[in-house]
Tab-separated table of C-alpha atoms in Angstrom:
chain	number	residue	atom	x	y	z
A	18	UNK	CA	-1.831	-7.892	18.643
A	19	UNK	CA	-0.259	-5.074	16.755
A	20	UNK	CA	-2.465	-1.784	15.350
A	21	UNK	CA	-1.707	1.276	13.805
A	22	UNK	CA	-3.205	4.229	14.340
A	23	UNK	CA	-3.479	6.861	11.655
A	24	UNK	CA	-5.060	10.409	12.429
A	25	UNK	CA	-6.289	12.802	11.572
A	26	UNK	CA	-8.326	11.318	9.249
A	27	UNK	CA	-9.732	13.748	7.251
A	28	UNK	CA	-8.445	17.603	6.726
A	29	UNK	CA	-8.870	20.712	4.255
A	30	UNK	CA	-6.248	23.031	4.831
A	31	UNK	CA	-5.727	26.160	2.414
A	32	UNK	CA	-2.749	26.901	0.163
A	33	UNK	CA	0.337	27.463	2.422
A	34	UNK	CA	-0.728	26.397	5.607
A	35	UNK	CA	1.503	23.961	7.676
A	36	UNK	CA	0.436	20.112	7.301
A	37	UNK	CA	1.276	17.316	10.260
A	38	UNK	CA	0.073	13.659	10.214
A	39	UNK	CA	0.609	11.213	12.645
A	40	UNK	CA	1.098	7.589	12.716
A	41	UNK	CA	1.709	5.312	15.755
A	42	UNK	CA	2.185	1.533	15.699
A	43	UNK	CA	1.581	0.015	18.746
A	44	UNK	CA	2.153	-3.954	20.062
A	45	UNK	CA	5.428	-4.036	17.861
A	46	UNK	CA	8.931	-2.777	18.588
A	47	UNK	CA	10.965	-1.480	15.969
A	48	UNK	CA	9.039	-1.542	13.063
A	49	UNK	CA	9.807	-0.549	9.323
A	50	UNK	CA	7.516	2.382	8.906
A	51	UNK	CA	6.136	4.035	5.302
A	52	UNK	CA	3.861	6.987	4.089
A	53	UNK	CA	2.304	6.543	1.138
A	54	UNK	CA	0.228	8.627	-0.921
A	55	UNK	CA	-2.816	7.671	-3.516
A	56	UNK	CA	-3.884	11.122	-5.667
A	57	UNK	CA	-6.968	11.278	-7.331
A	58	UNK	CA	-6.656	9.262	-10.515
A	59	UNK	CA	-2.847	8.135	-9.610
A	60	UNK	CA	-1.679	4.773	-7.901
A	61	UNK	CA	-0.012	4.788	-4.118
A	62	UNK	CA	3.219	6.013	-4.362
A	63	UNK	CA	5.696	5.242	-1.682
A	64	UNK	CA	7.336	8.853	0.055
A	65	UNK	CA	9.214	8.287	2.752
A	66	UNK	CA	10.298	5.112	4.720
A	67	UNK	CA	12.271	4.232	8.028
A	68	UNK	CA	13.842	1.518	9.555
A	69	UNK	CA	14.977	2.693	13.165
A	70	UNK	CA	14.252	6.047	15.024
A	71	UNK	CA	15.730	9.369	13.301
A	72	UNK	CA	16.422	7.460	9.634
A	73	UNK	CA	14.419	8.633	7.362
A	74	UNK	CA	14.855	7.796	3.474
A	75	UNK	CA	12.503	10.124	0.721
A	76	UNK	CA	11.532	8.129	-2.224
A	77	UNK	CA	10.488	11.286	-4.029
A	78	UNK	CA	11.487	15.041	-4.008
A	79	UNK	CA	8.848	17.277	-2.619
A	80	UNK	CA	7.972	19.926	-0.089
A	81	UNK	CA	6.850	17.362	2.364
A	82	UNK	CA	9.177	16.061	4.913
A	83	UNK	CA	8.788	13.235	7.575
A	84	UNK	CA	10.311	12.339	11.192
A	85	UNK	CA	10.510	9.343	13.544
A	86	UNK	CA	11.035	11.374	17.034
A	87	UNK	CA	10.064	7.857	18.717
A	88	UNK	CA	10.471	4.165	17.771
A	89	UNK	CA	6.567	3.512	16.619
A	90	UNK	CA	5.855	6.832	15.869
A	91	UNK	CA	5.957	8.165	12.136
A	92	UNK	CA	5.066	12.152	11.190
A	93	UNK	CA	4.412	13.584	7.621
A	94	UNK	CA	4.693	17.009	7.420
A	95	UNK	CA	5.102	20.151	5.271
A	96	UNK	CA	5.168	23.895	5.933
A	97	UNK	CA	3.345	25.122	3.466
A	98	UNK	CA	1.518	23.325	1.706
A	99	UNK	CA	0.335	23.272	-2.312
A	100	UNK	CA	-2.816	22.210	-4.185
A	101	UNK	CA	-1.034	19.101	-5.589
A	102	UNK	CA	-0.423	18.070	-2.433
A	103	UNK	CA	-3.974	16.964	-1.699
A	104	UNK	CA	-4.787	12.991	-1.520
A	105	UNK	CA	-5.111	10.222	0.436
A	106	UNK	CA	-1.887	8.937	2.582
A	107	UNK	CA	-1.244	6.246	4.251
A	108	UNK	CA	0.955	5.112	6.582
A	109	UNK	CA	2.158	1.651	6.826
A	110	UNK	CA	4.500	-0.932	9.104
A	111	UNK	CA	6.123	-4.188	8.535
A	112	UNK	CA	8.067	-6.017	10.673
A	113	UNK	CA	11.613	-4.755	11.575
A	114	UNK	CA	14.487	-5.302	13.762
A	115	UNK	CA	17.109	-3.412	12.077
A	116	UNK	CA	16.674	-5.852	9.076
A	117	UNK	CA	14.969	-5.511	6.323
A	118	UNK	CA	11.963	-8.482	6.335
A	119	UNK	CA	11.495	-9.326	2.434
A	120	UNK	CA	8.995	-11.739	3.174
A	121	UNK	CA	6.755	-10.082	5.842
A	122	UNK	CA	3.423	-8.770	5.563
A	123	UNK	CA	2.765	-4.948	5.055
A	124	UNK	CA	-0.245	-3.434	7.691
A	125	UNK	CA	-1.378	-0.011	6.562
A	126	UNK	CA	-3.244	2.371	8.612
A	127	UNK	CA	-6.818	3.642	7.477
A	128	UNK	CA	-5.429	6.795	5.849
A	129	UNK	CA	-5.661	10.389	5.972
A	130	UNK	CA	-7.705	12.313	3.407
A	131	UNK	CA	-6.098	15.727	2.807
A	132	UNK	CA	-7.576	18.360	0.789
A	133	UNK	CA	-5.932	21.491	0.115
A	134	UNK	CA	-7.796	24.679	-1.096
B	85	UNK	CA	12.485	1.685	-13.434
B	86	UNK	CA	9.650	-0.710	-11.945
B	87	UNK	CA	6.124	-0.239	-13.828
B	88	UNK	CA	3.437	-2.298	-12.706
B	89	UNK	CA	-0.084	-2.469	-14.807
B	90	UNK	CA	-3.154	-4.039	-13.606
B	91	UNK	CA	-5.406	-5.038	-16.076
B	92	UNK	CA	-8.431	-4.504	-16.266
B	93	UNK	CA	-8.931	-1.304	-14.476
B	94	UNK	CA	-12.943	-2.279	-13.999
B	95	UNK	CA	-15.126	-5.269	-13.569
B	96	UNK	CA	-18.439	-6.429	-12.984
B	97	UNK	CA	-19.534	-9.809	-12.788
B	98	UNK	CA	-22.933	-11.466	-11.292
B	99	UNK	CA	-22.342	-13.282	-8.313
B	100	UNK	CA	-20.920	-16.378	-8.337
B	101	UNK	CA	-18.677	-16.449	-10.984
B	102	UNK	CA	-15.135	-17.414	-11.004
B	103	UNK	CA	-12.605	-14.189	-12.126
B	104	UNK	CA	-8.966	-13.564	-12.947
B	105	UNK	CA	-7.445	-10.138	-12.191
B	106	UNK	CA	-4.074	-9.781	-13.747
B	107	UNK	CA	-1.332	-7.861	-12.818
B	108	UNK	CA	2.161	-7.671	-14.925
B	109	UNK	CA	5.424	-5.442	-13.845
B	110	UNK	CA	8.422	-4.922	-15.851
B	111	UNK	CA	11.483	-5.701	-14.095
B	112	UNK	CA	11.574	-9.480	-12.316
B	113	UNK	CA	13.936	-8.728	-9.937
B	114	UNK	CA	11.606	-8.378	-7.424
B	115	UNK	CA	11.800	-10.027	-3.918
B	116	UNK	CA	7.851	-10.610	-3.373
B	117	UNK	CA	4.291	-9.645	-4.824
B	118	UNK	CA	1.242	-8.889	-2.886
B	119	UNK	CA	-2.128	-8.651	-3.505
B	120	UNK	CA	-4.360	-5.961	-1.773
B	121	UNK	CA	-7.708	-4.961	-1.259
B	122	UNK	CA	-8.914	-1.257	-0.853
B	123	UNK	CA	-12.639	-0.221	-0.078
B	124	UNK	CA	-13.320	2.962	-0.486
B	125	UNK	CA	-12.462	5.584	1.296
B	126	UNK	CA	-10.320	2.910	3.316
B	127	UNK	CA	-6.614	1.689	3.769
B	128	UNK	CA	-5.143	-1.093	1.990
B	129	UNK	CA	-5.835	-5.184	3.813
B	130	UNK	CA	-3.239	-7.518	2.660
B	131	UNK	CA	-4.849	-10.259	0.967
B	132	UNK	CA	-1.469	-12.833	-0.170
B	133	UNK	CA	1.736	-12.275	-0.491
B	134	UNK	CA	3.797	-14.317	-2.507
B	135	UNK	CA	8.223	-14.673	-1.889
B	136	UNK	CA	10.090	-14.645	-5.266
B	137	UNK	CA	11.051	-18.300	-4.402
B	138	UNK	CA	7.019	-19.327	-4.772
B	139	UNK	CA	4.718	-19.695	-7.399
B	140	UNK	CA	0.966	-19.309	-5.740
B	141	UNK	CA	-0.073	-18.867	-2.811
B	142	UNK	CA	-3.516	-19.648	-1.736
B	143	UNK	CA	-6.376	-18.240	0.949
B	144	UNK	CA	-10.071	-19.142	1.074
B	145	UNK	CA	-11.424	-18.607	-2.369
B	146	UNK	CA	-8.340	-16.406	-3.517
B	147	UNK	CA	-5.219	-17.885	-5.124
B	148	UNK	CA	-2.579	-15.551	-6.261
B	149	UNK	CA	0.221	-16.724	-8.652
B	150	UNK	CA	3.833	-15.520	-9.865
B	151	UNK	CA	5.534	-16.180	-12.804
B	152	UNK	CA	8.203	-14.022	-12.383
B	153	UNK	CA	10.635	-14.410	-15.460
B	154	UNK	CA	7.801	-13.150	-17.606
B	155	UNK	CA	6.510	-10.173	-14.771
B	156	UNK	CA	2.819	-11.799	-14.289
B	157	UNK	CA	0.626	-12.282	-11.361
B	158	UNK	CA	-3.075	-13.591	-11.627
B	159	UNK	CA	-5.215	-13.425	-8.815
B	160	UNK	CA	-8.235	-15.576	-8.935
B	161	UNK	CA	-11.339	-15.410	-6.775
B	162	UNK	CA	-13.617	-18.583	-6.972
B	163	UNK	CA	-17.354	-18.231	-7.009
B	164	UNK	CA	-17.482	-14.408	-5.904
B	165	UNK	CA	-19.469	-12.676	-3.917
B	166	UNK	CA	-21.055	-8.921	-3.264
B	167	UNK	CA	-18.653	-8.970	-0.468
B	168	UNK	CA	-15.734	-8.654	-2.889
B	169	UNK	CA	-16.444	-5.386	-4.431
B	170	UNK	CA	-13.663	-3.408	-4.084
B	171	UNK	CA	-10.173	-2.013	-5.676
B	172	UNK	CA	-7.712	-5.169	-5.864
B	173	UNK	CA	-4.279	-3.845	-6.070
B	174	UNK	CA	-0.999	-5.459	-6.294
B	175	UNK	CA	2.674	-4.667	-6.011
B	176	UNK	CA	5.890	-5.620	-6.089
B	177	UNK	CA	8.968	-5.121	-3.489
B	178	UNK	CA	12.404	-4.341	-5.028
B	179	UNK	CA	15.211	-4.523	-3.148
B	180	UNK	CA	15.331	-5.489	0.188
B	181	UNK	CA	12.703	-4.351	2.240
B	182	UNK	CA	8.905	-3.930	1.241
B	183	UNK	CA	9.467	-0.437	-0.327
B	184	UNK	CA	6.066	-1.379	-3.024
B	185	UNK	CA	5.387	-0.378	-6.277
B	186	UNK	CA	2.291	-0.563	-6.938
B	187	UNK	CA	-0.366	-0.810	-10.507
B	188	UNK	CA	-3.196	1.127	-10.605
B	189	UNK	CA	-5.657	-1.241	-9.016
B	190	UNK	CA	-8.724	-3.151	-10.548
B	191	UNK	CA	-12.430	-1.964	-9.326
B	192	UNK	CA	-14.485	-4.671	-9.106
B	193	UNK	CA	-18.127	-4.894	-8.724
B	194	UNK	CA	-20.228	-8.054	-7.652
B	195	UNK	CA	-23.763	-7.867	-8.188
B	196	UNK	CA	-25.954	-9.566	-6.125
């Protein structure tokens, strides 16, 4: 069966630090992968998505960035980071193959809480 | 640009009782709809995801529906329990691919 694994999963890092989350997906190959983030008071906003190792598409601008160095592997990062960057994020897969799957279920991971001071 | 309201925002019923979460977005071009639930603290569980082809689709005591030329969803949950407190979300996938927009989410509270 296929899991992702989000970590860490909780963080406070102060004003200008460097951030790094990881996600790995694991009993799938290929997979569509997403980071999403949920502020305080705000819905989950989709930043980044990926369909294939090295393509990476950003949904919003922002000082946060995001690779794919391996096929189920999915990092969010940011090198220095700012107060409004603080929430929850989650990554996220669906079903790939090079295509994208209208019709398949989304899996997200258990999140990240990130708290910048 | 896609906007996608949940209404309403909070809701507690007594156990056992049948409710209706609603969900509407603005553009029906959309390819699919799904419902989520979020506990807190957690990540999101697909509950039902419906294609832009369908009209409901139905699991257990949940049945989801899509009207799509006039941008509603309804999720209903028969004869609720405590168990179902949580944030119900829902959101819609434009374009190809499940790249979501999603409302704001509907905290509800069963009470025992």
């Amino acid at each position: 069966s296929q899991t992702i694994h989000q970590w860490p999963a909780t963080l406070v890092q102060p004003v200008g630090s460097p951030l790094s989350l990881e996600c790995t997906v694991e009993g799938t190959s290929n997979p569509n992968l997403y980071w999403y983030r949920q502020a305080a008071g705000r819905g989950l906003q989709l930043l980044f998505y990926s369909v294939g190792i090295g393509q990476i598409s950003s949904e919003v601008p922002q000082n946060l960035s995001a690779s794919r160095p391996q096929d189920r592997q999915f990092i969010l990062s940011s090198k220095k980071l700012l107060l409004s960057d603080s929430g929850f994020y989650l990554c996220a897969w669906t079903q790939g193959g090079g295509t994208w799957g209208s019709g398949n279920t989304i899996y997200f991971g258990e999140g990240s809480w990130l708290t910048v001071v | 640009k896609q906007e996608v309201t949940q209404i309403p925002a909070a809701l507690s019923v007594p156990e056992g009782e049948n409710l209706v979460l609603n969900c509407s977005f603005t553009d029906s071009a959309i390819y699919n709809l799904q419902w989520f639930r979020q506990d807190p603290g957690k990540g999101l569980t697909s509950l039902l995801l419906i294609q832009s082809s369908q009209r409901e689709q139905t699991s257990g005591r949940l049945n989801a529906s899509l009207d799509k030329s006039s941008g509603r969803s309804t999720l209903y949950i028969a004869a609720s329990q405590p168990g179902d407190s949580a944030t119900y979300l829902c959101a819609v996938s434009r374009g190809a691919g499940n790249m979501l927009t999603f409302g704001g989410g509907t905290r509800l509270m069963v009470k025992p």
